[in-house]
Amino acid sequence: MIRGIKGVKDILPDEVGRWQLVETAARRLAEVYGFREIRVPIFETTELFARSIGASTDIVEKEMYTFQDRDGSSLTLRPEATAGAVRAYIEHNLSASPTSQKLYYFGPMFRHERPQAGRLRQFHQFGVESFGCAEPAADIEVISLLWRFFSMLGLPDLTLEINSLGEAGDRPAYKEVLLEFLKKHEEKLCQNCRRRMATNPLRVLDCKVPECRAATEHAPKLTDHLSAAARGHFDAVLAGLQSLAIPFTLNPRLVRGLDYYTLTTFEITTTHLGAQNAVGAGGRYDGLVETLGGPKTPAVGFAVGLERTVLALPSTAVQTPSKLVYVASFGLQGQPAGQRVLYDLRAIGIQANTDNRVSSLKSHLKQADRLGASLTVIIGDDEAAKDLVVIRDMTTKEQVELPLSSVANSLRTRLNTA
Ligand code: ATP
Ligand code: MG
């Protein structure tokens, strides 16, 4: 037997209801906020990710699925979608539009990580990117969308953590102060962090190793080294969140795993997910469009991990009353009459099903129960001869007769008022 790949999961029909609920909510909310969908490719040139995410990040150093195309060029399965969205934004000159470009996307991402609960090698994200606005209002709009999304779905104990990484110009001075501190505590840091000190010292703050976290607990904070403009921006974002009554926690360690972030960064966590409890994260990336060869364009966005969101979704969110109609037809005349009823019900958008392998009323009713039908239409030869059907309420077991010709319309009314 050929098995699927480690860390790459099937989403089976029994789970798909939860996925559809989450995806529908995401799509609706993004549209309500004025975002429009963009669909970017699943693979791009390796250079795009190396240049945008940053050469000395975990993703680019060890997590990318990179392969050589037949002409020798290097391609990579996307580990995230912001790089692709920015490339498309530049390539199709979307910056020339007189309206601000607010985009959203869905789709699979690929990272070669150690598979565990909530951490896969193919996983799915929903995300938004808001281009062209440097004002704190854009950060607030995006964060409020993210917060509302998880709140709407009823995810338990949500926490919004927020930090400011300052402008690109604030970093060098801070890096020095931080390095000075890290050097004093170097012997307590993991091998990875010692290496990061040389390549990307900010990432040390993000290390999950408990000893590293303890060693850096009193590290100097980036937020104490912000320029006046960066400080002003951060304060305005926080004030905006306060005025919308969106609760947040300041987390000076939140540096995020991608190099392109500037100013605001944020992450939302929920409970019951164990160690992998971040369901969504994002931030501002004012330099990225220019880095990739486009015009200077401020931007802010987030990405939601859909696997973790689906895992954290309370079961009450998924229990919608069934509107399924099962058609139980049998006998020489009954069977074709049943076909007709199914055809007519489906024509007016009623969810209708049968099991074509089954030919007795008893087995039909068993299948109707298994499928969770709310009503069953029964048609045997006797009913067909009289142009009648019997409607059975699967909960109360009550049965009523109806003329065959009026089934579709009566059921529509009955289901809509149920
Ligand atoms: P983490 O710290 O959990 O590794 P990250 O900083 O790598 O997250 P982002 O790149 O910002 O995550 O992606 C946003 C969201 O995508 C995360 O909050 C998480 O919910 C989800 N995510 C990231 N990597 C994975 C993965 N390997 N499997 C499943 N979901 C993931
Ligand atoms: Mg990660």
mmCIF file of C-alpha atoms and ligand atoms in Angstrom, residues 7 58-59 63 79-80 105 109-126 150 203 206 208 256-258 260-261 266-269 273 275-282 302-309, ligand 1:
data_model
loop_
_atom_site.group_PDB
_atom_site.id
_atom_site.type_symbol
_atom_site.label_atom_id
_atom_site.label_comp_id
_atom_site.label_asym_id
_atom_site.label_seq_id
_atom_site.Cartn_x
_atom_site.Cartn_y
_atom_site.Cartn_z
ATOM 1 C CA GLY A 7 3.272 15.665 7.880
ATOM 2 C CA ASP A 58 14.369 29.235 9.838
ATOM 3 C CA ILE A 59 12.089 29.064 6.822
ATOM 4 C CA GLU A 63 12.224 24.555 5.838
ATOM 5 C CA PRO A 79 6.141 28.438 2.563
ATOM 6 C CA GLU A 80 3.794 31.463 2.863
ATOM 7 C CA TYR A 105 -6.092 34.533 -0.073
ATOM 8 C CA MET A 109 1.706 26.240 2.275
ATOM 9 C CA PHE A 110 4.729 23.941 2.532
ATOM 10 C CA ARG A 111 7.428 23.864 5.186
ATOM 11 C CA HIS A 112 9.800 21.044 6.029
ATOM 12 C CA GLU A 113 9.251 21.073 9.801
ATOM 13 C CA ARG A 114 9.116 18.304 12.365
ATOM 14 C CA PRO A 115 5.513 17.059 12.121
ATOM 15 C CA GLN A 116 3.504 17.183 15.365
ATOM 16 C CA ALA A 117 0.037 18.248 16.506
ATOM 17 C CA GLY A 118 -0.673 21.597 14.820
ATOM 18 C CA ARG A 119 2.566 21.514 12.833
ATOM 19 C CA LEU A 120 2.471 19.980 9.373
ATOM 20 C CA ARG A 121 4.529 19.997 6.219
ATOM 21 C CA GLN A 122 1.571 20.902 4.057
ATOM 22 C CA PHE A 123 -0.771 23.207 5.953
ATOM 23 C CA HIS A 124 -3.335 25.830 4.979
ATOM 24 C CA GLN A 125 -3.586 29.526 5.563
ATOM 25 C CA PHE A 126 -6.140 32.254 5.123
ATOM 26 C CA PHE A 150 -11.574 34.165 15.835
ATOM 27 C CA ARG A 203 15.610 35.754 16.484
ATOM 28 C CA ASP A 206 11.898 34.183 19.647
ATOM 29 C CA LYS A 208 11.303 28.377 22.220
ATOM 30 C CA ARG A 256 8.276 36.832 14.277
ATOM 31 C CA GLY A 257 10.166 34.463 12.026
ATOM 32 C CA LEU A 258 10.310 36.534 8.870
ATOM 33 C CA TYR A 260 10.408 41.634 6.329
ATOM 34 C CA TYR A 261 8.407 42.868 9.318
ATOM 35 C CA PHE A 266 1.081 40.649 16.409
ATOM 36 C CA GLU A 267 0.031 37.116 17.114
ATOM 37 C CA ILE A 268 -3.201 35.567 18.396
ATOM 38 C CA THR A 269 -3.138 32.463 20.557
ATOM 39 C CA LEU A 273 -3.829 23.532 21.394
ATOM 40 C CA ALA A 275 2.549 24.008 22.431
ATOM 41 C CA GLN A 276 1.404 25.074 18.956
ATOM 42 C CA ASN A 277 -1.143 27.565 20.177
ATOM 43 C CA ALA A 278 -0.673 30.453 17.715
ATOM 44 C CA VAL A 279 -3.639 30.510 15.351
ATOM 45 C CA GLY A 280 -2.788 33.673 13.447
ATOM 46 C CA ALA A 281 -0.029 36.212 13.153
ATOM 47 C CA GLY A 282 1.087 39.149 11.101
ATOM 48 C CA PHE A 302 -1.712 38.546 8.619
ATOM 49 C CA ALA A 303 -1.909 34.805 8.046
ATOM 50 C CA VAL A 304 -4.179 32.381 9.890
ATOM 51 C CA GLY A 305 -3.287 28.725 10.366
ATOM 52 C CA LEU A 306 -6.442 26.897 9.303
ATOM 53 C CA GLU A 307 -5.510 23.471 10.769
ATOM 54 C CA ARG A 308 -5.088 24.993 14.210
ATOM 55 C CA THR A 309 -8.251 27.075 13.824
HETATM 56 P P1 ATP B 1 5.002 29.114 14.661
HETATM 57 O O1 ATP B 1 5.698 29.976 15.652
HETATM 58 O O2 ATP B 1 3.806 28.407 15.227
HETATM 59 O O3 ATP B 1 5.943 28.218 13.905
HETATM 60 P P2 ATP B 1 5.183 30.951 12.474
HETATM 61 O O4 ATP B 1 5.698 32.175 13.055
HETATM 62 O O5 ATP B 1 6.087 30.056 11.710
HETATM 63 O O6 ATP B 1 4.388 30.098 13.583
HETATM 64 P P3 ATP B 1 3.623 32.231 10.411
HETATM 65 O O7 ATP B 1 4.614 31.987 9.362
HETATM 66 O O8 ATP B 1 3.424 33.617 10.881
HETATM 67 O O9 ATP B 1 3.887 31.249 11.624
HETATM 68 O O10 ATP B 1 2.213 31.629 9.985
HETATM 69 C C1 ATP B 1 0.971 32.064 10.545
HETATM 70 C C2 ATP B 1 0.186 30.920 11.136
HETATM 71 O O11 ATP B 1 0.257 29.766 10.305
HETATM 72 C C3 ATP B 1 0.740 30.423 12.464
HETATM 73 O O12 ATP B 1 0.268 31.215 13.506
HETATM 74 C C4 ATP B 1 0.160 29.018 12.526
HETATM 75 O O13 ATP B 1 -1.185 29.042 12.976
HETATM 76 C C5 ATP B 1 0.190 28.589 11.092
HETATM 77 N N1 ATP B 1 1.352 27.709 10.828
HETATM 78 C C6 ATP B 1 2.638 28.070 10.626
HETATM 79 N N2 ATP B 1 3.413 26.986 10.392
HETATM 80 C C7 ATP B 1 2.580 25.913 10.432
HETATM 81 C C8 ATP B 1 2.756 24.496 10.242
HETATM 82 N N3 ATP B 1 3.947 23.975 9.950
HETATM 83 N N4 ATP B 1 1.679 23.689 10.364
HETATM 84 C C9 ATP B 1 0.461 24.192 10.647
HETATM 85 N N5 ATP B 1 0.222 25.510 10.819
HETATM 86 C C10 ATP B 1 1.256 26.361 10.719
#
